PDB file of C-alpha atoms in Angstrom:
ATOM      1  CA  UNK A 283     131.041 101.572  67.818  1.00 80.00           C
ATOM      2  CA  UNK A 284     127.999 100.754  65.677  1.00 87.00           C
ATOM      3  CA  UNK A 285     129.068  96.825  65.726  1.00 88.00           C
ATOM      4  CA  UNK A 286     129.190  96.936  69.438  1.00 90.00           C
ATOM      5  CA  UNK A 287     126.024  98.473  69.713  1.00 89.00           C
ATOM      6  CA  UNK A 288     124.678  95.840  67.491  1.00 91.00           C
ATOM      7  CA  UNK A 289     126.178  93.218  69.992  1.00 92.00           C
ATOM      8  CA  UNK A 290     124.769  94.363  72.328  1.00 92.00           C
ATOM      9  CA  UNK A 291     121.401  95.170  71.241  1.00 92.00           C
ATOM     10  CA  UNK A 292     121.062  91.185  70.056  1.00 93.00           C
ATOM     11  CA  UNK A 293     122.338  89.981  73.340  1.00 93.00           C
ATOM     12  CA  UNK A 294     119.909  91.746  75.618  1.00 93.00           C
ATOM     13  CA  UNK A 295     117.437  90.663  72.852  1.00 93.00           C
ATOM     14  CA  UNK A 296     118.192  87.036  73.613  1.00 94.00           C
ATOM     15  CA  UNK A 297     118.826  87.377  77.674  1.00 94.00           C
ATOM     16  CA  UNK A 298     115.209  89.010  77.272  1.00 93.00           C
ATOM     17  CA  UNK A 299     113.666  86.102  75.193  1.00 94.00           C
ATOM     18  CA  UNK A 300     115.383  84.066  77.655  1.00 92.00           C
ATOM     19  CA  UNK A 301     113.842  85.904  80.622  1.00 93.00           C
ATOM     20  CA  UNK A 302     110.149  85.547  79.240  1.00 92.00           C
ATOM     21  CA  UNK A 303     110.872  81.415  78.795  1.00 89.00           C
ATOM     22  CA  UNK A 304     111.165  81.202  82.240  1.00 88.00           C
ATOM     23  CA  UNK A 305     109.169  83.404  83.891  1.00 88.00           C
ATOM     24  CA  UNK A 306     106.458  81.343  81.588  1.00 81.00           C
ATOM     25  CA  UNK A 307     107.424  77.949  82.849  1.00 75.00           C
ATOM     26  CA  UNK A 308     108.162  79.235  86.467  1.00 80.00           C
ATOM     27  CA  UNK A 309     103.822  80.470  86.048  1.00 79.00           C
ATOM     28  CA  UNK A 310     102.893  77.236  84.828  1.00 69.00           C
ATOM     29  CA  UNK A 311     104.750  75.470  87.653  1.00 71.00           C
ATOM     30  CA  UNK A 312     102.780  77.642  90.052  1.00 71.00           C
ATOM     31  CA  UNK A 313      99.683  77.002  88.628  1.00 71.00           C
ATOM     32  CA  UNK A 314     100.098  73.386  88.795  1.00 68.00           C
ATOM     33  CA  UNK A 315     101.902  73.990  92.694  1.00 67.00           C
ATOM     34  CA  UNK A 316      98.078  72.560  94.036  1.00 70.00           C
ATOM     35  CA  UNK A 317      98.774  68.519  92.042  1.00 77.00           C
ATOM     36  CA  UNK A 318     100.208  66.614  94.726  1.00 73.00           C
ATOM     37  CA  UNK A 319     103.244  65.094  94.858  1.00 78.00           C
ATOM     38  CA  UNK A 320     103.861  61.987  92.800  1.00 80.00           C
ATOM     39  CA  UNK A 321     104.277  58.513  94.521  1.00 78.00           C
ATOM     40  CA  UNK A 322     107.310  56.745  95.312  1.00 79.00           C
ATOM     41  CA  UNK A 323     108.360  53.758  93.116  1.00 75.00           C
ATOM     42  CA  UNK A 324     105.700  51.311  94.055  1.00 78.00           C
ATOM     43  CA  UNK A 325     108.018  48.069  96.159  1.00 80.00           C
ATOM     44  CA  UNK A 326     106.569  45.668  94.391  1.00 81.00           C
ATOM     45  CA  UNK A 327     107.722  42.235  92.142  1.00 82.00           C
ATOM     46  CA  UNK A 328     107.722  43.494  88.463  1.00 81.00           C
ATOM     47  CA  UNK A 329     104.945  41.401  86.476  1.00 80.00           C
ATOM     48  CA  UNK A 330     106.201  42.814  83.183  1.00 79.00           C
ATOM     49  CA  UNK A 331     108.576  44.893  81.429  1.00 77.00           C
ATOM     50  CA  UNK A 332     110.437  47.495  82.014  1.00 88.00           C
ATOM     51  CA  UNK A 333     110.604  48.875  78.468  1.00 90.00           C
ATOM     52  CA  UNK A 334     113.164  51.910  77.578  1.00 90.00           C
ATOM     53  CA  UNK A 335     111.969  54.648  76.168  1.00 90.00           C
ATOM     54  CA  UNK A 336     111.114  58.538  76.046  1.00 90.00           C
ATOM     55  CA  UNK A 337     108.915  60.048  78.917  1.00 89.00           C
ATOM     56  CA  UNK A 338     107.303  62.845  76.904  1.00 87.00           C
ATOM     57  CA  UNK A 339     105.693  64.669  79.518  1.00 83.00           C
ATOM     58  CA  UNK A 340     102.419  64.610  81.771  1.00 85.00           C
ATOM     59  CA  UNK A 341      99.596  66.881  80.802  1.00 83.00           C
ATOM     60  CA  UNK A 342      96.220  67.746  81.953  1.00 83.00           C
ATOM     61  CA  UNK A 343      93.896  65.004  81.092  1.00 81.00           C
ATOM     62  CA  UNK A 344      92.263  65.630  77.810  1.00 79.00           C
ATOM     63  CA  UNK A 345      94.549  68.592  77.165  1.00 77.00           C
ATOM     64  CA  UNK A 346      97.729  67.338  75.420  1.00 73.00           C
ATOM     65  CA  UNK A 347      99.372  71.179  75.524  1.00 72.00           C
ATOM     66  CA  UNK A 348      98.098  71.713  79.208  1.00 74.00           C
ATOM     67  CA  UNK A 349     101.928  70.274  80.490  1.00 76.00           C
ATOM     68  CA  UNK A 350     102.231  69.659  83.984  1.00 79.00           C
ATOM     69  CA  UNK A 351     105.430  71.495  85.643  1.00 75.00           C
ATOM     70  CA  UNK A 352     104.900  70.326  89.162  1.00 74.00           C
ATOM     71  CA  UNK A 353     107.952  68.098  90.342  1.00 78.00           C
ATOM     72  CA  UNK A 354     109.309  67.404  86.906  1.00 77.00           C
ATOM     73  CA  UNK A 355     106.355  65.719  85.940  1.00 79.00           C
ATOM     74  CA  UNK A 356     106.248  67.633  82.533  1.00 77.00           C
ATOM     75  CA  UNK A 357     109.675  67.279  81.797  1.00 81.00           C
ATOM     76  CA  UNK A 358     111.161  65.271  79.007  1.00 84.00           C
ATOM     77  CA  UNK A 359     113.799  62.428  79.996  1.00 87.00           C
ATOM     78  CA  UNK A 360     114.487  59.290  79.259  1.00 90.00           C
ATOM     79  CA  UNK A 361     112.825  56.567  81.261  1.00 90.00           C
ATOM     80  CA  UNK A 362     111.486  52.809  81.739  1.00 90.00           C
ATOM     81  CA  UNK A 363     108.526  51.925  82.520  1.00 90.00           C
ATOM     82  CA  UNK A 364     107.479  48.485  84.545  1.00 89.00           C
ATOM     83  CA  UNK A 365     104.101  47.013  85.163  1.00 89.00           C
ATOM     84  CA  UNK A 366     104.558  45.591  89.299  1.00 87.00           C
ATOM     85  CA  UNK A 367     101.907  43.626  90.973  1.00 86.00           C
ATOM     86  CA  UNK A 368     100.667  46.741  92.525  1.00 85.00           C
ATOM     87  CA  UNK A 369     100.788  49.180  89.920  1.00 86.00           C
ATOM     88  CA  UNK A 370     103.275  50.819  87.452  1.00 88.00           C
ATOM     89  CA  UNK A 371     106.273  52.405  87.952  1.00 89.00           C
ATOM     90  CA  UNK A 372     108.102  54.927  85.936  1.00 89.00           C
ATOM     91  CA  UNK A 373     112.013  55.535  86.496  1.00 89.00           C
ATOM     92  CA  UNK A 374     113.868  58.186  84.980  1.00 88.00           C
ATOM     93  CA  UNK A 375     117.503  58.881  85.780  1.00 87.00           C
ATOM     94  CA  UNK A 376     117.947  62.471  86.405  1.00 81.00           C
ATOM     95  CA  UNK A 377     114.512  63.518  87.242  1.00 82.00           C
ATOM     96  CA  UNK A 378     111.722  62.012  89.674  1.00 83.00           C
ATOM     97  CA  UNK A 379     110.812  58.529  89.626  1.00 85.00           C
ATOM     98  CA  UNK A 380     107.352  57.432  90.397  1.00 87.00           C
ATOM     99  CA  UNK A 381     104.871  54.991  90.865  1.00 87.00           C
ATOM    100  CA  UNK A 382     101.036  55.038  89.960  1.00 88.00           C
ATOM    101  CA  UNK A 383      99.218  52.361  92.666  1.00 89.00           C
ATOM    102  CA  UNK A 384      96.668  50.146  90.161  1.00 86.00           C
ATOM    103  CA  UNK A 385      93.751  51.774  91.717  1.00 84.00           C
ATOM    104  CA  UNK A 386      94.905  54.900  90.345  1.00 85.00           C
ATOM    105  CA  UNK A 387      95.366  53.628  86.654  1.00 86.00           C
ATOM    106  CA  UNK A 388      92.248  54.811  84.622  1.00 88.00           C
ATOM    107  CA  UNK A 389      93.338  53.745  80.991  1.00 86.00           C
ATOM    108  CA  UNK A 390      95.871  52.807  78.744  1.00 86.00           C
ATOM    109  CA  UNK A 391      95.642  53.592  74.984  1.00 86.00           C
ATOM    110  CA  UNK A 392      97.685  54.326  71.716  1.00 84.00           C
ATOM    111  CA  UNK A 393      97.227  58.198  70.874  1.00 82.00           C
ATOM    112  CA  UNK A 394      99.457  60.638  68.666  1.00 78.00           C
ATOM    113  CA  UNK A 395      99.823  63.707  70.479  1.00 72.00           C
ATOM    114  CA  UNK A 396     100.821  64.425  74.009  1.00 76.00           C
ATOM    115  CA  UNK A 397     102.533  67.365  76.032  1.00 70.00           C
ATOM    116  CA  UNK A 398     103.065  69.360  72.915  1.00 70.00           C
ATOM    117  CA  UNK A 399     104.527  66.552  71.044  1.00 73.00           C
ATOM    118  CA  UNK A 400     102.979  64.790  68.032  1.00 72.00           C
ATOM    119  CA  UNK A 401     103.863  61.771  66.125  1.00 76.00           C
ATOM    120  CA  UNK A 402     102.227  59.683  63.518  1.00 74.00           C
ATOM    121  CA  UNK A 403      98.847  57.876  64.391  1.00 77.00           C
ATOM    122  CA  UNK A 404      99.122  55.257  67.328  1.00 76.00           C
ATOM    123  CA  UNK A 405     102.718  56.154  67.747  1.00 79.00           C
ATOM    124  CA  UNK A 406     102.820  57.084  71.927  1.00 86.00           C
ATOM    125  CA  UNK A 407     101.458  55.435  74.747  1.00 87.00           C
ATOM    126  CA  UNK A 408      99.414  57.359  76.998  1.00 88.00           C
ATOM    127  CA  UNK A 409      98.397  56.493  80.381  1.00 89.00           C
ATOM    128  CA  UNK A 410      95.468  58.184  82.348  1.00 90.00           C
ATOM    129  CA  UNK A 411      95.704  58.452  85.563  1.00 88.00           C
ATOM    130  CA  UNK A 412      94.772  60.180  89.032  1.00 87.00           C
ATOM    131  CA  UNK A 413      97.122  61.854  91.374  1.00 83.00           C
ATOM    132  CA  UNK A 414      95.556  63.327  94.936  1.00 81.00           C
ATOM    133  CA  UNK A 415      92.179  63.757  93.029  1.00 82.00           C
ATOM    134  CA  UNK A 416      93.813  65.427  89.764  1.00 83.00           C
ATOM    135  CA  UNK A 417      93.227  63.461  85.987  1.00 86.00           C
ATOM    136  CA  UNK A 418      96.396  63.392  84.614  1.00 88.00           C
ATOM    137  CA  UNK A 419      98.209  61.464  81.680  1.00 89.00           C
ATOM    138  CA  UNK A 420     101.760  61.287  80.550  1.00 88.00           C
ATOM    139  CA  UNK A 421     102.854  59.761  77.337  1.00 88.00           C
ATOM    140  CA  UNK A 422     105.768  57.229  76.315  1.00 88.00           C
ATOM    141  CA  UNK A 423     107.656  56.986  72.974  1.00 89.00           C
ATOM    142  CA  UNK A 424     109.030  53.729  72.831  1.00 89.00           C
ATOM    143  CA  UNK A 425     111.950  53.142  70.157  1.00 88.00           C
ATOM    144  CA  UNK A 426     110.921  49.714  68.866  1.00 85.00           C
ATOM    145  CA  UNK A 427     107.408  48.884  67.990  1.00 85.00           C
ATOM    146  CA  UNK A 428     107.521  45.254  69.618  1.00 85.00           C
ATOM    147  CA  UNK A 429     108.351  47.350  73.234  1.00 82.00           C
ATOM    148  CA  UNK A 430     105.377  49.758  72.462  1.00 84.00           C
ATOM    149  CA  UNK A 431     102.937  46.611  72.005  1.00 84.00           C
ATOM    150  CA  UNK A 432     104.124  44.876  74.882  1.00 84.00           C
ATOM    151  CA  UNK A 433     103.944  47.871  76.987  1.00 85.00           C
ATOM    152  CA  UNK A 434     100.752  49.032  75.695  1.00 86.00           C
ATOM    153  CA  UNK A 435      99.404  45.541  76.375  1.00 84.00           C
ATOM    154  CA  UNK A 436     100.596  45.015  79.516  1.00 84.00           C
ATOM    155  CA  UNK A 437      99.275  48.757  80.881  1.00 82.00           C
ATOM    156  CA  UNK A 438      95.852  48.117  79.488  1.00 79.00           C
ATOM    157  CA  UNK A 439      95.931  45.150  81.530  1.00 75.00           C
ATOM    158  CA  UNK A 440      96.502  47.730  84.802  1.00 64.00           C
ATOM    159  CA  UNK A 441      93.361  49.718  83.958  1.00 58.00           C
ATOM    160  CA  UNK A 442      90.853  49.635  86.932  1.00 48.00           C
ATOM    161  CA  UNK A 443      87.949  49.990  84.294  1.00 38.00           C
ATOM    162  CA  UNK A 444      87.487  46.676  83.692  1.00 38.00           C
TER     163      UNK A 444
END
């Protein structure tokens, strides 16, 4: 009797942790229900790239643990990203693909934190961008440094800042 009662007593203790999680993330998707929906992949000739790596997540600009749960946009996947003559596209298999137009593209730059997620000095690339009059940024992990040069490179060369 006692053991079941333990059982029990953990179980609903984890189905309640469980319950908390996502009425959290289902809060934060409706505060972020307002950010617009995310382009489609921009039909364009690629001009560099695509390098493989790990989306980490978007995030309010300037706030690396504000994550962004409108249409996947904070969630972790694997994806490649491609520098086209109009922009950059991001493709992920299993969650939405997107494109950022250039005029969109505010910066490009090395950081070490993003979307909850931190990693040694210079170690993910983070691109700033605006989506229907929002500042976001999401942030890629690539696997090999020579990829996260090239990539880092080529996005800077996207910015509309210069």
């Amino acid at each position: 009797m006692q053991r079941t009662l333990l059982t029990l007593l953990i179980v609903a203790g984890i189905a309640t942790t469980y319950l908390l999680m996502l009425r959290g993330w289902r809060r934060a998707e409706a505060r972020a229900a307002h950010i617009a929906r995310p382009h489609d992949l921009l039909d364009a000739p690629v001009a560099s790239g695509p390098w493989c790596g790990r989306f980490l997540g978007t995030t309010l600009a300037g706030q690396w643990l504000q994550r962004v749960n409108a249409h996947t946009l904070g969630v972790r996947s694997d994806a490649s990203i491609a520098v086209t003559t109009r922009g950059i596209n991001v493709t992920r298999p299993g969650s939405t693909s997107f494109g950022i137009p250039t005029g969109d593209v505010i910066a490009a730059r090395a950081d070490s934190g993003i979307a909850g997620r931190a990693y040694g000095t210079g170690g993910i690339v983070v691109v700033t961008f605006t989506l229907g009059g929002e500042l976001l940024e999401f942030g890629m992990r690539f696997p090999s440094t020579a990829d996260h040069i090239a990539a880092l490179a080529a996005l800077s060369t996207t910015e509309v800042s210069s």
